[in-house]
CSV table of C-alpha atoms (C1' of nucleotides) in Angstrom, one decimal:
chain,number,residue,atom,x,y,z
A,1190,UNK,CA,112.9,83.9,96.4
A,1191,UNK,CA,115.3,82.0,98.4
A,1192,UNK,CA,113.4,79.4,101.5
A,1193,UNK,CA,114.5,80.6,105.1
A,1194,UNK,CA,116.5,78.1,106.0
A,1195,UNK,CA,114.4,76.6,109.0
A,1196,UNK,CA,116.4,78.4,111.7
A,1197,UNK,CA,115.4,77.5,115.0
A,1198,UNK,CA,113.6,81.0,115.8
A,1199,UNK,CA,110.8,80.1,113.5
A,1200,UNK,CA,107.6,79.0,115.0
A,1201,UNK,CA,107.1,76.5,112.5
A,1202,UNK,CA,104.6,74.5,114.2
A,1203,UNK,CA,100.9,75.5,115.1
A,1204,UNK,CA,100.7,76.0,118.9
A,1205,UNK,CA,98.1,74.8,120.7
A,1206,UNK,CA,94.7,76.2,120.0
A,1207,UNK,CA,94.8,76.1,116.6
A,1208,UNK,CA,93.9,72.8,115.8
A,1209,UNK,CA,90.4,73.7,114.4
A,1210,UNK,CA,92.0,76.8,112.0
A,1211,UNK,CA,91.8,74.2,108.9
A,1212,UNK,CA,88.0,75.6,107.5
A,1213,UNK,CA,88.1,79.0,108.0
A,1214,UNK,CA,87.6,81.5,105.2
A,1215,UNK,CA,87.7,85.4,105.4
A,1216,UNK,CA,84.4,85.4,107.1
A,1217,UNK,CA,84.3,82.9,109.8
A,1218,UNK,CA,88.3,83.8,110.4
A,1219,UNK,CA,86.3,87.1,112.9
A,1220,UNK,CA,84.7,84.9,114.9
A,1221,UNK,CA,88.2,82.3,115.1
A,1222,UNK,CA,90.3,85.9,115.7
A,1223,UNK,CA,87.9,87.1,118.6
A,1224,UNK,CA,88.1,82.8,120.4
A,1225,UNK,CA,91.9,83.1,120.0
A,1226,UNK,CA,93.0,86.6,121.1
A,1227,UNK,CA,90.9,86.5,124.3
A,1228,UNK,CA,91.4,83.2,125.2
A,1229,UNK,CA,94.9,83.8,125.3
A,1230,UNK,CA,94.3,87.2,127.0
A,1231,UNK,CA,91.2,87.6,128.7
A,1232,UNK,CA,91.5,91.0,129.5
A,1233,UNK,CA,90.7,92.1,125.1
A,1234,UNK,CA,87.6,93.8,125.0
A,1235,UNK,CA,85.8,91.6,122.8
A,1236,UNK,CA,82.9,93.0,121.3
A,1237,UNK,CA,85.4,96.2,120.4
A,1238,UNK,CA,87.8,94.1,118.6
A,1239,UNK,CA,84.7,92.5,116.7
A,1240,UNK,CA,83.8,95.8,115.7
A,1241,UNK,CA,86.8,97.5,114.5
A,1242,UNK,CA,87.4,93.7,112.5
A,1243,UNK,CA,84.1,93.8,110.6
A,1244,UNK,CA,83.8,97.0,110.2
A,1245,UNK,CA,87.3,97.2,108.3
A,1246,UNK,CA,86.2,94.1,106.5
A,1247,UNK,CA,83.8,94.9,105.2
A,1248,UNK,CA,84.2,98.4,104.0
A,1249,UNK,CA,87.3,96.4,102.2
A,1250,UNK,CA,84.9,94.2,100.4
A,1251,UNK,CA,82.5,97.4,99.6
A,1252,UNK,CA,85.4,99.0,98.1
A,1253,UNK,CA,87.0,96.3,96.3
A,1254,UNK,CA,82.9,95.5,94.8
A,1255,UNK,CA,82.7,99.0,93.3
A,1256,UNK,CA,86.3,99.2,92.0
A,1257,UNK,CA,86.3,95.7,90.5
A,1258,UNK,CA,82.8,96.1,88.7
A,1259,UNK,CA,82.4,99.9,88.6
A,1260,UNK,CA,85.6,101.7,88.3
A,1261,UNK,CA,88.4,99.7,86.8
A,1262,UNK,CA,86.3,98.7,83.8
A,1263,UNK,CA,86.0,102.7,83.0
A,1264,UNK,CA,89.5,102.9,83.1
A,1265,UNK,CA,90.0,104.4,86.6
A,1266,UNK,CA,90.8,103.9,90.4
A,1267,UNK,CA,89.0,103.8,93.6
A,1268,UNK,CA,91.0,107.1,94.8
A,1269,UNK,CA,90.8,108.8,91.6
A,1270,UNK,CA,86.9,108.2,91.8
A,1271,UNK,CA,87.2,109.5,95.3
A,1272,UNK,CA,89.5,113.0,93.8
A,1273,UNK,CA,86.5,113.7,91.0
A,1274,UNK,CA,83.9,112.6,93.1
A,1275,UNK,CA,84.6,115.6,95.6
A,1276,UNK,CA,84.7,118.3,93.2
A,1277,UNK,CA,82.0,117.2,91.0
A,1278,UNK,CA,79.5,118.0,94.2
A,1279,UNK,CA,81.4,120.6,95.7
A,1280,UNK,CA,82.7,123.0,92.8
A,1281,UNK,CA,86.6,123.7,91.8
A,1282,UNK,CA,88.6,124.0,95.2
A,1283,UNK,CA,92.2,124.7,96.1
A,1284,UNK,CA,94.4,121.2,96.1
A,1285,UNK,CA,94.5,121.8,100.2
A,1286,UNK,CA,90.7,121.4,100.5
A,1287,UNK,CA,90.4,118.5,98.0
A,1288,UNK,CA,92.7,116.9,100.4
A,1289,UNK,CA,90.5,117.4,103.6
A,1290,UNK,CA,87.8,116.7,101.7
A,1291,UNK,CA,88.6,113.4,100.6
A,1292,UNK,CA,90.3,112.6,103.4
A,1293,UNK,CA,94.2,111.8,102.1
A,1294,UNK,CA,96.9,113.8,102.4
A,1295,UNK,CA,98.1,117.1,100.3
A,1296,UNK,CA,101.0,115.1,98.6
A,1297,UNK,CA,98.6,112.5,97.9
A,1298,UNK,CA,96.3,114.9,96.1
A,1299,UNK,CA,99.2,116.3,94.3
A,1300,UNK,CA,100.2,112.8,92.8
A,1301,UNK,CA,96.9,111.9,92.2
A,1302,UNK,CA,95.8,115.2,90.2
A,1303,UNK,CA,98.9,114.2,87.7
A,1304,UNK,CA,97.5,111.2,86.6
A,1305,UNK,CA,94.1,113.0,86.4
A,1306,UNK,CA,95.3,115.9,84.8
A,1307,UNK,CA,97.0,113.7,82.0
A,1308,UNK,CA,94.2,111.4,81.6
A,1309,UNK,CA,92.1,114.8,80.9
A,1310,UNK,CA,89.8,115.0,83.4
A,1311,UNK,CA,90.9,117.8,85.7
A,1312,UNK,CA,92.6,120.9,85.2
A,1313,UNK,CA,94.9,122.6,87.6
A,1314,UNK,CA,95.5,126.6,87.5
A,1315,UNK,CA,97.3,128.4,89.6
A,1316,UNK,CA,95.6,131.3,91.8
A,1317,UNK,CA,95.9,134.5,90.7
A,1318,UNK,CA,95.6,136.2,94.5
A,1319,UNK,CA,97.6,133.6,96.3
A,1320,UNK,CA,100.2,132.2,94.2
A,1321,UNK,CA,100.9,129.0,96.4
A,1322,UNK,CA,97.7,128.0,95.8
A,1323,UNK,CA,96.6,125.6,93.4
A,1324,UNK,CA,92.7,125.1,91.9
A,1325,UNK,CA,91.4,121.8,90.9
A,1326,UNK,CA,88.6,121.7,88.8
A,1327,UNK,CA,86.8,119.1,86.4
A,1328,UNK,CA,87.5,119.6,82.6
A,1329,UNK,CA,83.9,118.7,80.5
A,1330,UNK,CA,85.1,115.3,80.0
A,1331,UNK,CA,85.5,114.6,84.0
A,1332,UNK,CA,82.2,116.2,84.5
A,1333,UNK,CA,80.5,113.4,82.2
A,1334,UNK,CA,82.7,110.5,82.8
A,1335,UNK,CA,82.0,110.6,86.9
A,1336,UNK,CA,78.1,111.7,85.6
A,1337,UNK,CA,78.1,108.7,84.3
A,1338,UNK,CA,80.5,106.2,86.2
A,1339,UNK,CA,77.7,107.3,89.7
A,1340,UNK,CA,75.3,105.6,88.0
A,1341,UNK,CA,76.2,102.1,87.9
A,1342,UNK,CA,78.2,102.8,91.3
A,1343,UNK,CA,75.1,103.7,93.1
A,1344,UNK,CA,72.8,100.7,92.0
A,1345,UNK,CA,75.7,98.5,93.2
A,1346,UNK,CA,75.2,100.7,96.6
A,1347,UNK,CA,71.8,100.4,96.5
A,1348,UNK,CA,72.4,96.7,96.5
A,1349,UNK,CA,74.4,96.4,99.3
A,1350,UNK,CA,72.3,98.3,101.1
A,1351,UNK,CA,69.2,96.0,99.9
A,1352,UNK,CA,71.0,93.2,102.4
A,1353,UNK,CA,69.2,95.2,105.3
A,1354,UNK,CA,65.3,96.0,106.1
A,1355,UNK,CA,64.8,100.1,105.9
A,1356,UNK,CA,64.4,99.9,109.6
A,1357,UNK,CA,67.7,98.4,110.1
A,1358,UNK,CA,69.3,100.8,107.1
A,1359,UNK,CA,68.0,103.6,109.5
A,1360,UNK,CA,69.4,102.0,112.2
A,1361,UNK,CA,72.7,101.3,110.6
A,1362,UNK,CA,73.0,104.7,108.9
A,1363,UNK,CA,72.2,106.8,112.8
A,1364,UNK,CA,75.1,104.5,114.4
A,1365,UNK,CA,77.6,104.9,111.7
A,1366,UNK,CA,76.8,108.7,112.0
A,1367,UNK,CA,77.5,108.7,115.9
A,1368,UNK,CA,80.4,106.9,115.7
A,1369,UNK,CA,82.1,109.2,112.8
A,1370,UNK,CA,80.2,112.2,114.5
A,1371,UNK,CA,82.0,111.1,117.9
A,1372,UNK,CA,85.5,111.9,120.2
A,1373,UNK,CA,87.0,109.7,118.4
A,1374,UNK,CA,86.9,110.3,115.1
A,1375,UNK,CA,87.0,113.7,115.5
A,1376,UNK,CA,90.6,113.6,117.2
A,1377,UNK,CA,91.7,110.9,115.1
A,1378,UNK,CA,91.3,113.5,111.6
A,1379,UNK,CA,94.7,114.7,111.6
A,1380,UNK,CA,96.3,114.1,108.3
A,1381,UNK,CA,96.9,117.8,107.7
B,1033,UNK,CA,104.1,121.0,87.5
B,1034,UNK,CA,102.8,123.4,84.8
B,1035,UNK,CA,99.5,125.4,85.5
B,1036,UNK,CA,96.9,124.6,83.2
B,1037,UNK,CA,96.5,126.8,80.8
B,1038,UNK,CA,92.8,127.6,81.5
B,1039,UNK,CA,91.6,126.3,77.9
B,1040,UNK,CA,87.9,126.5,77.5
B,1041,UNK,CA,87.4,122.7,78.7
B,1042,UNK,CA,87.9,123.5,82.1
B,1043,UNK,CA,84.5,124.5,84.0
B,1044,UNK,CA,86.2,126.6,86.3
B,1045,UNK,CA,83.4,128.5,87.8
B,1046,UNK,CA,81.2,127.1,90.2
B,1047,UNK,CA,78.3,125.4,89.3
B,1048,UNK,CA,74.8,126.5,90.7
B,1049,UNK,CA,74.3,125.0,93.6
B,1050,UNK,CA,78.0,125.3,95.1
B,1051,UNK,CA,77.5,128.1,96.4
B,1052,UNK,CA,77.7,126.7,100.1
B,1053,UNK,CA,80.6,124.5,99.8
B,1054,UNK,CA,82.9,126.6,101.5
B,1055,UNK,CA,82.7,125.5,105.2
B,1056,UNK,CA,82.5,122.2,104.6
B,1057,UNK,CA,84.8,119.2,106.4
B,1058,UNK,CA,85.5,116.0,105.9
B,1059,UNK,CA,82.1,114.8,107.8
B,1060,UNK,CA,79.8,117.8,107.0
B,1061,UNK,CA,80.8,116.4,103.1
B,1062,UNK,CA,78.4,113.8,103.2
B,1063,UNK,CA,75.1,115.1,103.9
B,1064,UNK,CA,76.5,118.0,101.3
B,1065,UNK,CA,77.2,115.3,98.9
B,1066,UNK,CA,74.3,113.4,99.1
B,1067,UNK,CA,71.6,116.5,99.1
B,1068,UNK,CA,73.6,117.9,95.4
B,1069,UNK,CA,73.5,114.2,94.4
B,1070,UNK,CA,70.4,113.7,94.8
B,1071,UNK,CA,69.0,117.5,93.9
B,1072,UNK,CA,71.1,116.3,90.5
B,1073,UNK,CA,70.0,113.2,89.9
B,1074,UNK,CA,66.2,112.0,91.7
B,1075,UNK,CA,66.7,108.3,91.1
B,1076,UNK,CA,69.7,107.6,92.9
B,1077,UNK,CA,69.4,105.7,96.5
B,1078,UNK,CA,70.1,108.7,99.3
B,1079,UNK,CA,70.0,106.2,101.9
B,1080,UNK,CA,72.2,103.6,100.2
B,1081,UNK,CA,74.4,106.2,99.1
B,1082,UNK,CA,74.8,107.5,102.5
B,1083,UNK,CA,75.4,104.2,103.9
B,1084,UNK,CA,78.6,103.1,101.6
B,1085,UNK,CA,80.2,106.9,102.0
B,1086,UNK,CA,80.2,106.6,106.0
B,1087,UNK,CA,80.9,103.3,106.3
B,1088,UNK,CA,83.9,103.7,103.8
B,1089,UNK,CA,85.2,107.4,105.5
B,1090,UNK,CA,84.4,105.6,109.3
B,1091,UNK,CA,86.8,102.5,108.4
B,1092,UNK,CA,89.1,104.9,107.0
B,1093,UNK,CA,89.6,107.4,109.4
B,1094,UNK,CA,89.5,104.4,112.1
B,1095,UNK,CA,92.7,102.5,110.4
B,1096,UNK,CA,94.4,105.6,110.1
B,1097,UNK,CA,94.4,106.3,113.9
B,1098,UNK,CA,95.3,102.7,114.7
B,1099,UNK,CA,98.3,103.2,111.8
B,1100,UNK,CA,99.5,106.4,113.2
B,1101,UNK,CA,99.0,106.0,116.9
B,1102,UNK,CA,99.5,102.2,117.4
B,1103,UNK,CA,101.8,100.3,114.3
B,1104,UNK,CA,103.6,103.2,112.4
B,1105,UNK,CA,105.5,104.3,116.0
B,1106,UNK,CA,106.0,100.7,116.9
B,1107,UNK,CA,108.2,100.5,113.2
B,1108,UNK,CA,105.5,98.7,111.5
B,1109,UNK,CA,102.3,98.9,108.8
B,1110,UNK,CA,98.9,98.9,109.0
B,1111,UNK,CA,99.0,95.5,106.0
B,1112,UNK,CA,102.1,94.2,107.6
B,1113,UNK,CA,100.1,94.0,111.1
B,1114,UNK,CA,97.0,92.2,109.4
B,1115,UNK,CA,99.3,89.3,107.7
B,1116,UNK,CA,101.3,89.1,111.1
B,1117,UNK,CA,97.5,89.4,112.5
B,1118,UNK,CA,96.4,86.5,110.8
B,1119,UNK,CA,99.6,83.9,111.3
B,1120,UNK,CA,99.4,85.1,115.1
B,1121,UNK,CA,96.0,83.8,115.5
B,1122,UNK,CA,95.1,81.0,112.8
B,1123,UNK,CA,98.9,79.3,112.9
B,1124,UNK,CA,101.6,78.8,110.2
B,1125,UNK,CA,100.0,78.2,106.8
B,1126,UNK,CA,100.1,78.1,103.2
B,1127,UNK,CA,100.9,81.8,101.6
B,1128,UNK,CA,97.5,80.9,99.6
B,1129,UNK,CA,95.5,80.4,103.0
B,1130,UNK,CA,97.4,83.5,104.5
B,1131,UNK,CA,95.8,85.9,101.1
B,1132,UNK,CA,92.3,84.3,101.8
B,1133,UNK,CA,92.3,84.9,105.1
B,1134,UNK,CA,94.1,88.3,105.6
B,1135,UNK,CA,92.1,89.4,102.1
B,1136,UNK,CA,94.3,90.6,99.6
B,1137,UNK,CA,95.8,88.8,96.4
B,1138,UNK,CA,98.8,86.3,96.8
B,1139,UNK,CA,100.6,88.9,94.9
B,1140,UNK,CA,100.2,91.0,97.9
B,1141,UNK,CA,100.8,88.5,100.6
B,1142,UNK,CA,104.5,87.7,98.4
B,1143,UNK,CA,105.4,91.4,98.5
B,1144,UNK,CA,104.5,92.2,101.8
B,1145,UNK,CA,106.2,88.6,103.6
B,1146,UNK,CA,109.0,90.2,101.5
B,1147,UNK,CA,109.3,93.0,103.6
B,1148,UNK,CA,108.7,91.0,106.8
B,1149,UNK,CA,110.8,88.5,106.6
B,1150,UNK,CA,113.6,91.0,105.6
B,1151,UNK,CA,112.5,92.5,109.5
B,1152,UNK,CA,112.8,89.1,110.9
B,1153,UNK,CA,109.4,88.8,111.9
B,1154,UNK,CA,108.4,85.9,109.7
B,1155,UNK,CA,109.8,82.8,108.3
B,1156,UNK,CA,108.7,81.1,104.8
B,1157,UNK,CA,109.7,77.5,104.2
B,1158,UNK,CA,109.2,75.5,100.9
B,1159,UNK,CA,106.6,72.5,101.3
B,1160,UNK,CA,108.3,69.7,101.2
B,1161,UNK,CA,105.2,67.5,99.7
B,1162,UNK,CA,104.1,70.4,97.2
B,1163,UNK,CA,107.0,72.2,96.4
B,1164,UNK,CA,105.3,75.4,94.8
B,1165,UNK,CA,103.9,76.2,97.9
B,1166,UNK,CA,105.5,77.8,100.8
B,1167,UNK,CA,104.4,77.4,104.2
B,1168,UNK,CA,104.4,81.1,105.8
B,1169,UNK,CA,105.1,81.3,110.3
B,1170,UNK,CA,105.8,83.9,113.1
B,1171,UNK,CA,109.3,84.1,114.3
B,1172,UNK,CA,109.9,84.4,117.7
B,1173,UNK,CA,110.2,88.2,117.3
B,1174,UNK,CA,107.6,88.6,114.7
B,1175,UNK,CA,105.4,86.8,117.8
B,1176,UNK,CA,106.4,89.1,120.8
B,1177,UNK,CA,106.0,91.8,118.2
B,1178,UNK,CA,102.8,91.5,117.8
B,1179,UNK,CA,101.8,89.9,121.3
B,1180,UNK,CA,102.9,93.4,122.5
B,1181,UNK,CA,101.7,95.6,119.8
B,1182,UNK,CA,97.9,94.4,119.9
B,1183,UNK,CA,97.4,95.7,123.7
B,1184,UNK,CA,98.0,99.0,122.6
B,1185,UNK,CA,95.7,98.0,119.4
B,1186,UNK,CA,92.8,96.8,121.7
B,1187,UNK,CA,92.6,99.9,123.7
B,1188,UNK,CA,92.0,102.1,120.9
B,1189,UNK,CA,89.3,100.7,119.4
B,1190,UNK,CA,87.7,100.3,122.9
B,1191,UNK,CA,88.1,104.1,122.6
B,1192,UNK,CA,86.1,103.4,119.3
B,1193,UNK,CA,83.6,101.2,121.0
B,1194,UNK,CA,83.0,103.0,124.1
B,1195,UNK,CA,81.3,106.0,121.9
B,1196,UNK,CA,78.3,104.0,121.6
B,1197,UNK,CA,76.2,102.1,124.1
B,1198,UNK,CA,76.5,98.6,125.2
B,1199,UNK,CA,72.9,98.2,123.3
B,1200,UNK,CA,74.1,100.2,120.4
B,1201,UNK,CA,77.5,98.1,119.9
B,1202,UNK,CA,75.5,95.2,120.0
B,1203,UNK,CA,72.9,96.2,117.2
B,1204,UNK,CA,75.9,97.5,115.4
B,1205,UNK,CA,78.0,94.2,115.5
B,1206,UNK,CA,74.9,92.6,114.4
B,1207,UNK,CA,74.4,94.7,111.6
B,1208,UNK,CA,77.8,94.5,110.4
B,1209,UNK,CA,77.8,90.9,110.7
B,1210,UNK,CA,74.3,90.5,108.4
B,1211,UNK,CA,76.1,92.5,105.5
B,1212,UNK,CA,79.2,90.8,105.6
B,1213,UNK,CA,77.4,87.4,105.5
B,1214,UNK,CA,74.8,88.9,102.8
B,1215,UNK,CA,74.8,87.9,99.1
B,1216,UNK,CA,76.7,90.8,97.8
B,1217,UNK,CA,79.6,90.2,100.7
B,1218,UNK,CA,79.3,86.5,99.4
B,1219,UNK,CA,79.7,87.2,95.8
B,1220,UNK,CA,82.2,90.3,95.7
B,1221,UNK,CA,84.9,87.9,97.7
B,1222,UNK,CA,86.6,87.3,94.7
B,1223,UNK,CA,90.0,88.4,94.9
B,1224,UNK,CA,91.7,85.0,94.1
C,1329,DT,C1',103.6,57.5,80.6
C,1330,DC,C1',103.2,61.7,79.2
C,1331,DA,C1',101.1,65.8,77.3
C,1332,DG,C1',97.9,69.3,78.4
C,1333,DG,C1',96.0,71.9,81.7
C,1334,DA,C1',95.5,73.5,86.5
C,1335,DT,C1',97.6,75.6,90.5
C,1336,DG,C1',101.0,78.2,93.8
C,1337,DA,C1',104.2,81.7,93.9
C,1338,DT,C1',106.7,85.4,92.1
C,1339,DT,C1',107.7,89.2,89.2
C,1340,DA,C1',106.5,93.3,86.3
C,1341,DA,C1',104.4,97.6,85.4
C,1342,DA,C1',101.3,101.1,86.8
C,1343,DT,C1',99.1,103.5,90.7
C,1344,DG,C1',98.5,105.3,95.1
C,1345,DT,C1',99.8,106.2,100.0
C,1346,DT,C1',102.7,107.8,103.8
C,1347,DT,C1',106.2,110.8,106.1
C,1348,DG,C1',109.7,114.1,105.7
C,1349,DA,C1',112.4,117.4,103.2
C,1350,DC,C1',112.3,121.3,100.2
C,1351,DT,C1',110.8,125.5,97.5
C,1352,DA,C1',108.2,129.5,96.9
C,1353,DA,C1',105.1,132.7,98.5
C,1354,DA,C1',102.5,135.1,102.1
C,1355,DT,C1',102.3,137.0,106.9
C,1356,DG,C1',103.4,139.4,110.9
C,1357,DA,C1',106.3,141.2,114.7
C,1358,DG,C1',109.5,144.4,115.6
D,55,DC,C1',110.4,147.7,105.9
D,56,DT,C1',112.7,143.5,106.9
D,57,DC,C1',113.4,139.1,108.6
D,58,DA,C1',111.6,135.0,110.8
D,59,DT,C1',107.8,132.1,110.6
D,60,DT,C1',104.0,129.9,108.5
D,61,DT,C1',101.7,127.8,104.7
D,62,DA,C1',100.7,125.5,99.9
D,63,DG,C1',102.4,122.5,96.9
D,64,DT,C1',105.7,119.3,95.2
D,65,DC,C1',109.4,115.9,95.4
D,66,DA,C1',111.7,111.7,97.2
D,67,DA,C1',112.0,107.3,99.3
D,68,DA,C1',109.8,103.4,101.3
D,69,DC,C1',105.8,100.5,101.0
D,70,DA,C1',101.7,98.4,99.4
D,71,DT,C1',98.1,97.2,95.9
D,72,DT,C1',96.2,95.7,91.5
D,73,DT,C1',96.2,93.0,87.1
D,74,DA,C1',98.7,90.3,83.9
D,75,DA,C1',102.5,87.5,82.6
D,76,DT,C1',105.9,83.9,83.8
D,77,DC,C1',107.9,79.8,86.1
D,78,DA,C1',107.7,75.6,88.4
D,79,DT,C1',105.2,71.9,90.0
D,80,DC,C1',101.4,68.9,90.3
D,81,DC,C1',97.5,66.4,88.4
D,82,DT,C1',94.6,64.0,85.0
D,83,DG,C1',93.0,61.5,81.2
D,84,DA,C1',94.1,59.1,77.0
DNA sequence: TCAGGATGATTAAATGTTTGACTAAATGAG
DNA sequence: CTCATTTAGTCAAACATTTAATCATCCTGA
C-alpha cells in the first residue's frame, strides 16, 4: 500500500476542538461525537443523534457477543443463524417470505440458502403449483443444530438483559416496541 | 440451482404449531417467535429474548433507511460514512485508533480507507516516528462530503426520535447508555 | 547489541450484503 | 387465446466483514 504523498488537500492536522480526542474509546467516543457535531452546528438535534449512535452501537456489540461466543464456534454465521432461526419457528416458507421475514433481501436469501443447503441444513424444493417458487425448509440436522445453538444464545441474552432491573427491561422492551411499531419504521421496511 | 430432491431428511411439512404463520411480517415475527420459543422450550428468557430480537431488527431497519435514503444516493456507504464519521469528529489518527473507535477490526478499517482514499475522500500517511503505522485524515472533499451529508443524516433520525416523547427519548437514551456501559458491553468489546 | 517477541498494517480466503440485470413462469386485458 | 406485464428466483459486480497468516518495524532483556 503506497503512502499518499501529503498533497496539500489533506487535512493532516487536528483542527481546533480536538485537542481532548487523545482518551476516548468506543464508548466515551458518543458522548465526544454528540460535543463536536453540535458545537460546530448547533442546529443537530442532539438527543436524536445520541439515540440513533447508541442504539446502533450497541446492537453491534450484541451481535458481535453472540456470533463471537455462540455462533462461530458451531461453525456458522450471524445471518445464517438469522435464515434457520426463521424457519425453525415459523415452518418451511417460500424463499420470498424468508426474506421479509428476516429482513434481507430475496438475492440475499438465495445466496445464503447455498451455503446452507451445502452445509446440510436446509433443503430447497421447487413448488409444484407455482413453479417460480422456491420452499425452504430445515433438513433433521438444521432442526437440532439451531435446537441446540438457542440454547447457549439465549443465556448470553439473558445476560445482557440481566444489565437492567425487570422494571426497566419492561420499560426498555415497551419503547423499543413503539419505536419499531412506529411511522418510521414502518415506511422505512422497503427492501422488497 | 438444482431442487432438492425431497430426500426423507427434509421436514417439509409443517410442524404443529405453524399453523398460524402465514400472515406474519417482519414485526408481527417476534411476538410469533418468542410465544413457539417459548411453548418449545419453558426455560428460555421471553423477556430477554424479546429484548435482543427488537433491539437487533430496530438498529437494522433504522441503518437501512439512513443507507438508502441518506449515503447510498449521495455515492457513499453506510461503513464508509462511520470511518469518515469518526475522523470528521475525533481528528486525523492512527488506522489502529480509527478501528477502536469506529468498531470494526483494522482489517476492516485497511479495506475500507482502501476504497476511500481511491474516492479522494481520505488521505493515509506513514508515521514518520513509527513507521508501521499510518496516520489516517479527511481530505478537503472527504470533509465537505460529509459536513454536507450529515444534515440530511440528522433529520432522519429526528424522524426516528420524534416517534417517542421527549420523557420517553430521555428514559430510552438512559437505558441505552446503562447497557452499553454494563459488564457484558465491557467485556464483549473485543474485536482487536 | 541483538535475538526473540510484541505490535501495526496488510493480504488472503470465505461469507454475506446491496442494487440491478436477467430468466422463467404466472397473470390479465383485450 | 395471446401478448404485455408482473413476479420469484438467481446471477453479476461492487463492497464490506471476519479470522488467520504474513511482513515490517519496534521494543526488551540478557
Amino acid at each position: 500500500m503506497e503512502p499518499a504523498d501529503d498533497g496539500p488537500e489533506v487535512l493532516d492536522e487536528a483542527a481546533p476542538g480536538h485537542a481532548d480526542a487523545d482518551h476516548l474509546d468506543y464508548l466515551s467516543f458518543i458522548d465526544h461525537a454528540i460535543g463536536r457535531a453540535t458545537a460546530e452546528r448547533p442546529d443537530l438535534d442532539a438527543a436524536a443523534m445520541r439515540m440513533v449512535l447508541t442504539l446502533h452501537r450497541l446492537a453491534s456489540t450484541v451481535v458481535y457477543d453472540l456470533e463471537s461466543t455462540v455462533h462461530r464456534p458451531s461453525g456458522w454465521t450471524w445471518p445464517g443463524f438469522r435464515l434457520l432461526f426463521v424457519l425453525w419457528l415459523a415452518g418451511p416458507m417460500e424463499a420470498k417470505r424468508a426474506a421479509e421475514l428476516s429482513g434481507t433481501s430475496r438475492a440475499a436469501v438465495s445466496a445464503l440458502a447455498n451455503t446452507l443447503e451445502r452445509d446440510g441444513l436446509l433443503g430447497r424444493r421447487r413448488d409444484t403449483l407455482d413453479r417460480r417458487s422456491v420452499r425452504l425448509s430445515l433438513t433433521t440436522a438444521g432442526r437440532a443444530s439451531i435446537s441446540a445453538a438457542f440454547g447457549a444464545h439465549n443465556a448470553r441474552e439473558q445476560a445482557w438483559a440481566d444489565t437492567l432491573t425487570d422494571d426497566e427491561l419492561a420499560t426498555f422492551n415497551r419503547l423499543l416496541d413503539k419505536l419499531i411499531q412506529g411511522p418510521q419504521a414502518t415506511r422505512a421496511n422497503r427492501r422488497f
